[in-house]
Amino acid sequence: MKTWLVIAGLLLSNLVQAAPGVDAFSVATDGEGGQTYTLTIQILLFMTALTLLPGALMMMTSFARIIIVLAILRQALGTQNTPSNQILVGLALFLTLFIMMPVFNEVNQVAVQPYLAEEIDTVQALQAAATPFHEFMMAQTREDDLALFARIGDFGDLAEPADVPFSLLLPSFATSELKTGFQIGFLLFIPFLIIDIVVASVLMSMGMMMLSPMIISLPFKIILFVLIDGWTLVFGTLASSFQV
């Protein structure tokens, strides 16, 4: 998160350098001797950049795939709102930080630290910070999704992965993450679906049609998930599914 804030600060400083002489905060004196305080457009731009950070965190990192898988897993278990949405988001966030840490460390080394040491300017720092994210997103993006959006946007032939612009990479990466997340979720759903089918068949054969199969199958699904150490398997599978 600190790296994201530094990148936002770099973007803001670039906007400020583009408009020298404009104060971020101005004081005006009226005719009666009073003072009024006016915020300039720079504060608005800074707040706008901050509002974009959650969207960038969700759609430029591993967060989307993880939260999709966890939501499908909860649905497969049939535990309603357990774990709660806050817990799922927290788990997805911390697992995202774990997966993205090599990328964040590289951004810190090639962009943040040189900029703080005044070795590079704002534009160079932003370009250096974009490269690790570009490489990470390209590694997760499917070629057919990339080709689809390249054809729609008429980007022409792209010889090298480095030639892919972010305007093309962002929708391609998001689509690929959605596909992968639902594929992993489908594989997780199958064992629990089999348990539901078996329990429903047993209840039907016993003539207990008025009893909901979910009530009977829920304890079996929970104990199965606990016995196989399901959370560790799910987190390990998610972490290893990313090519960093």
CSV table of C-alpha atoms in Angstrom, one decimal:
chain,number,residue,atom,x,y,z
A,1,MET,CA,0.0,0.0,0.0
A,2,LYS,CA,2.9,2.3,0.7
A,3,THR,CA,4.2,1.8,-2.8
A,4,TRP,CA,0.8,2.7,-4.3
A,5,LEU,CA,0.7,5.9,-2.2
A,6,VAL,CA,4.2,6.8,-3.5
A,7,ILE,CA,3.2,6.2,-7.1
A,8,ALA,CA,0.1,8.5,-6.5
A,9,GLY,CA,2.4,11.1,-5.1
A,10,LEU,CA,4.7,10.8,-8.1
A,11,LEU,CA,1.7,11.3,-10.4
A,12,LEU,CA,0.6,14.3,-8.4
A,13,SER,CA,4.0,15.9,-8.3
A,14,ASN,CA,4.2,15.5,-12.1
A,15,LEU,CA,1.0,17.5,-12.4
A,16,VAL,CA,2.3,20.1,-10.1
A,17,GLN,CA,5.5,20.5,-12.0
A,18,ALA,CA,3.4,20.9,-15.2
A,19,ALA,CA,1.8,24.0,-13.7
A,20,PRO,CA,4.5,25.9,-11.8
A,21,GLY,CA,3.5,28.9,-9.8
A,22,VAL,CA,0.0,27.5,-8.8
A,23,ASP,CA,-0.3,27.3,-5.0
A,24,ALA,CA,-2.0,24.3,-3.5
A,25,PHE,CA,-3.6,26.6,-0.9
A,26,SER,CA,-4.3,30.3,-1.3
A,27,VAL,CA,-5.5,33.0,1.1
A,28,ALA,CA,-7.5,36.1,-0.1
A,29,THR,CA,-8.3,39.2,1.9
A,30,ASP,CA,-11.7,40.7,1.4
A,31,GLY,CA,-12.7,44.4,1.7
A,32,GLU,CA,-13.5,44.2,5.4
A,33,GLY,CA,-10.1,42.8,6.4
A,34,GLY,CA,-11.3,39.2,6.7
A,35,GLN,CA,-9.6,36.2,5.0
A,36,THR,CA,-10.9,33.5,2.8
A,37,TYR,CA,-9.1,30.2,2.1
A,38,THR,CA,-9.4,28.5,-1.3
A,39,LEU,CA,-8.2,25.1,-2.4
A,40,THR,CA,-6.8,24.9,-5.9
A,41,ILE,CA,-7.3,22.2,-8.5
A,42,GLN,CA,-4.2,20.3,-7.3
A,43,ILE,CA,-6.0,19.1,-4.2
A,44,LEU,CA,-8.8,17.8,-6.4
A,45,LEU,CA,-6.4,16.0,-8.6
A,46,PHE,CA,-4.7,14.4,-5.6
A,47,MET,CA,-8.0,13.2,-4.2
A,48,THR,CA,-9.0,11.9,-7.6
A,49,ALA,CA,-5.7,9.9,-7.8
A,50,LEU,CA,-6.5,8.4,-4.3
A,51,THR,CA,-9.9,7.3,-5.5
A,52,LEU,CA,-8.3,5.3,-8.3
A,53,LEU,CA,-6.1,3.3,-5.9
A,54,PRO,CA,-8.8,0.7,-4.9
A,55,GLY,CA,-9.6,0.1,-8.6
A,56,ALA,CA,-6.0,-0.3,-9.5
A,57,LEU,CA,-5.4,-2.7,-6.5
A,58,MET,CA,-8.3,-4.9,-7.6
A,59,MET,CA,-7.8,-4.9,-11.4
A,60,MET,CA,-4.0,-4.7,-11.7
A,61,THR,CA,-3.1,-7.3,-9.1
A,62,SER,CA,-4.1,-10.8,-8.1
A,63,PHE,CA,-7.0,-9.6,-6.0
A,64,ALA,CA,-9.8,-10.2,-8.5
A,65,ARG,CA,-9.0,-13.9,-9.0
A,66,ILE,CA,-8.6,-14.6,-5.3
A,67,ILE,CA,-11.9,-12.9,-4.2
A,68,ILE,CA,-13.8,-14.8,-7.0
A,69,VAL,CA,-12.5,-18.1,-5.8
A,70,LEU,CA,-13.2,-17.5,-2.2
A,71,ALA,CA,-16.7,-16.3,-2.9
A,72,ILE,CA,-17.4,-19.4,-5.0
A,73,LEU,CA,-15.9,-21.6,-2.3
A,74,ARG,CA,-18.2,-20.1,0.3
A,75,GLN,CA,-21.2,-20.7,-2.0
A,76,ALA,CA,-20.1,-24.4,-2.5
A,77,LEU,CA,-19.8,-25.0,1.2
A,78,GLY,CA,-23.3,-23.6,1.7
A,79,THR,CA,-22.4,-21.6,4.8
A,80,GLN,CA,-24.4,-18.5,3.8
A,81,ASN,CA,-22.4,-15.5,5.1
A,82,THR,CA,-19.7,-17.4,6.9
A,83,PRO,CA,-17.0,-16.3,6.5
A,84,SER,CA,-18.4,-12.8,6.2
A,85,ASN,CA,-17.6,-10.5,3.3
A,86,GLN,CA,-15.2,-8.5,5.4
A,87,ILE,CA,-13.2,-11.6,6.3
A,88,LEU,CA,-13.1,-12.7,2.6
A,89,VAL,CA,-11.9,-9.3,1.5
A,90,GLY,CA,-9.3,-9.3,4.2
A,91,LEU,CA,-8.0,-12.7,3.3
A,92,ALA,CA,-7.9,-11.7,-0.4
A,93,LEU,CA,-6.1,-8.5,0.4
A,94,PHE,CA,-3.4,-10.1,2.5
A,95,LEU,CA,-2.9,-13.0,0.1
A,96,THR,CA,-2.6,-10.4,-2.7
A,97,LEU,CA,0.1,-8.5,-0.8
A,98,PHE,CA,1.9,-11.8,-0.4
A,99,ILE,CA,1.7,-12.7,-4.1
A,100,MET,CA,2.5,-9.1,-5.3
A,101,MET,CA,5.4,-8.5,-2.9
A,102,PRO,CA,8.1,-9.3,-5.4
A,103,VAL,CA,6.5,-6.8,-7.8
A,104,PHE,CA,6.2,-4.2,-5.1
A,105,ASN,CA,9.9,-4.8,-4.0
A,106,GLU,CA,11.0,-4.3,-7.6
A,107,VAL,CA,9.0,-1.1,-8.0
A,108,ASN,CA,10.6,0.2,-4.7
A,109,GLN,CA,14.1,-0.6,-6.0
A,110,VAL,CA,13.8,0.7,-9.6
A,111,ALA,CA,11.4,3.6,-9.1
A,112,VAL,CA,10.6,4.7,-5.5
A,113,GLN,CA,14.1,4.7,-4.0
A,114,PRO,CA,15.8,6.4,-7.0
A,115,TYR,CA,13.1,9.1,-7.0
A,116,LEU,CA,13.5,9.7,-3.3
A,117,ALA,CA,17.2,10.0,-3.8
A,118,GLU,CA,16.6,12.5,-6.6
A,119,GLU,CA,18.4,10.3,-9.1
A,120,ILE,CA,15.5,10.3,-11.6
A,121,ASP,CA,12.6,12.7,-12.3
A,122,THR,CA,8.9,12.0,-11.9
A,123,VAL,CA,8.3,10.8,-15.5
A,124,GLN,CA,11.2,8.4,-15.3
A,125,ALA,CA,10.0,7.1,-12.0
A,126,LEU,CA,6.5,6.5,-13.3
A,127,GLN,CA,7.8,4.7,-16.3
A,128,ALA,CA,10.1,2.5,-14.2
A,129,ALA,CA,7.3,1.7,-11.8
A,130,ALA,CA,5.0,0.7,-14.6
A,131,THR,CA,7.4,-1.9,-16.0
A,132,PRO,CA,7.1,-4.5,-13.1
A,133,PHE,CA,3.3,-4.3,-13.2
A,134,HIS,CA,3.4,-4.7,-17.0
A,135,GLU,CA,5.5,-7.8,-16.8
A,136,PHE,CA,3.3,-9.4,-14.1
A,137,MET,CA,0.1,-8.7,-15.9
A,138,MET,CA,1.5,-10.0,-19.2
A,139,ALA,CA,2.5,-13.2,-17.5
A,140,GLN,CA,-1.1,-13.8,-16.4
A,141,THR,CA,-2.9,-12.7,-19.6
A,142,ARG,CA,-4.2,-15.2,-22.1
A,143,GLU,CA,-3.1,-14.8,-25.6
A,144,ASP,CA,-6.6,-15.2,-27.0
A,145,ASP,CA,-7.9,-12.4,-24.7
A,146,LEU,CA,-5.0,-10.2,-25.8
A,147,ALA,CA,-5.7,-10.9,-29.5
A,148,LEU,CA,-9.4,-10.2,-29.0
A,149,PHE,CA,-8.9,-6.7,-27.6
A,150,ALA,CA,-6.1,-6.0,-30.0
A,151,ARG,CA,-8.4,-6.8,-32.9
A,152,ILE,CA,-11.3,-4.7,-31.4
A,153,GLY,CA,-9.0,-1.7,-30.7
A,154,ASP,CA,-7.1,-2.1,-34.0
A,155,PHE,CA,-3.7,-2.1,-32.4
A,156,GLY,CA,-2.0,-3.9,-35.3
A,157,ASP,CA,0.8,-6.3,-34.9
A,158,LEU,CA,2.6,-6.4,-31.6
A,159,ALA,CA,6.0,-8.1,-32.0
A,160,GLU,CA,7.1,-8.1,-28.4
A,161,PRO,CA,5.3,-8.2,-25.0
A,162,ALA,CA,6.9,-4.9,-24.1
A,163,ASP,CA,5.1,-3.3,-27.1
A,164,VAL,CA,1.6,-4.0,-25.5
A,165,PRO,CA,0.2,-0.7,-24.1
A,166,PHE,CA,-1.6,-0.5,-20.8
A,167,SER,CA,-4.8,0.5,-22.7
A,168,LEU,CA,-4.8,-3.0,-24.3
A,169,LEU,CA,-3.3,-4.9,-21.4
A,170,LEU,CA,-5.8,-3.8,-18.7
A,171,PRO,CA,-9.0,-5.2,-20.2
A,172,SER,CA,-7.1,-8.3,-21.4
A,173,PHE,CA,-5.7,-9.0,-18.0
A,174,ALA,CA,-9.1,-8.4,-16.3
A,175,THR,CA,-10.8,-10.8,-18.6
A,176,SER,CA,-8.2,-13.5,-18.1
A,177,GLU,CA,-8.4,-13.2,-14.4
A,178,LEU,CA,-12.2,-13.6,-14.5
A,179,LYS,CA,-11.8,-16.8,-16.6
A,180,THR,CA,-9.1,-18.3,-14.4
A,181,GLY,CA,-11.0,-17.4,-11.2
A,182,PHE,CA,-14.2,-19.1,-12.4
A,183,GLN,CA,-12.2,-22.2,-13.6
A,184,ILE,CA,-10.6,-22.7,-10.2
A,185,GLY,CA,-14.0,-22.0,-8.5
A,186,PHE,CA,-15.6,-24.7,-10.7
A,187,LEU,CA,-13.0,-27.3,-9.7
A,188,LEU,CA,-13.6,-26.5,-6.1
A,189,PHE,CA,-17.4,-26.7,-6.4
A,190,ILE,CA,-17.5,-30.2,-7.9
A,191,PRO,CA,-16.7,-32.2,-4.7
A,192,PHE,CA,-19.2,-30.3,-2.6
A,193,LEU,CA,-21.8,-30.7,-5.4
A,194,ILE,CA,-21.3,-34.5,-5.3
A,195,ILE,CA,-21.9,-34.6,-1.6
A,196,ASP,CA,-25.2,-32.6,-2.1
A,197,ILE,CA,-26.3,-35.1,-4.8
A,198,VAL,CA,-25.5,-38.1,-2.6
A,199,VAL,CA,-27.3,-36.7,0.4
A,200,ALA,CA,-30.3,-35.7,-1.7
A,201,SER,CA,-30.5,-39.2,-3.2
A,202,VAL,CA,-30.3,-40.9,0.2
A,203,LEU,CA,-33.1,-38.7,1.5
A,204,MET,CA,-35.2,-39.4,-1.5
A,205,SER,CA,-34.8,-43.1,-1.2
A,206,MET,CA,-35.8,-42.9,2.5
A,207,GLY,CA,-38.9,-40.9,1.6
A,208,MET,CA,-37.7,-37.8,3.5
A,209,MET,CA,-38.6,-35.4,0.8
A,210,MET,CA,-39.7,-32.6,3.1
A,211,LEU,CA,-36.2,-32.4,4.7
A,212,SER,CA,-33.8,-30.0,3.0
A,213,PRO,CA,-30.7,-31.9,1.8
A,214,MET,CA,-28.6,-28.7,2.7
A,215,ILE,CA,-29.2,-29.3,6.4
A,216,ILE,CA,-27.8,-32.8,6.3
A,217,SER,CA,-25.0,-32.2,3.8
A,218,LEU,CA,-23.6,-29.0,5.4
A,219,PRO,CA,-21.9,-30.8,8.4
A,220,PHE,CA,-20.4,-33.4,6.0
A,221,LYS,CA,-19.0,-30.7,3.7
A,222,ILE,CA,-17.5,-28.8,6.6
A,223,ILE,CA,-15.9,-31.8,8.2
A,224,LEU,CA,-14.5,-32.9,4.8
A,225,PHE,CA,-13.1,-29.4,4.2
A,226,VAL,CA,-11.5,-29.4,7.6
A,227,LEU,CA,-10.0,-32.9,7.4
A,228,ILE,CA,-8.3,-32.2,4.1
A,229,ASP,CA,-6.9,-28.9,5.4
A,230,GLY,CA,-8.9,-27.1,2.8
A,231,TRP,CA,-7.9,-23.5,3.5
A,232,THR,CA,-4.2,-24.4,3.2
A,233,LEU,CA,-4.8,-26.2,-0.1
A,234,VAL,CA,-6.9,-23.3,-1.5
A,235,PHE,CA,-4.4,-20.6,-0.5
A,236,GLY,CA,-1.5,-22.7,-1.8
A,237,THR,CA,-3.2,-23.3,-5.1
A,238,LEU,CA,-4.1,-19.7,-5.5
A,239,ALA,CA,-0.6,-18.5,-4.7
A,240,SER,CA,1.0,-21.0,-7.1
A,241,SER,CA,-1.4,-20.2,-9.9
A,242,PHE,CA,0.3,-16.9,-10.5
A,243,GLN,CA,3.4,-16.7,-12.6
A,244,VAL,CA,5.6,-14.1,-10.9
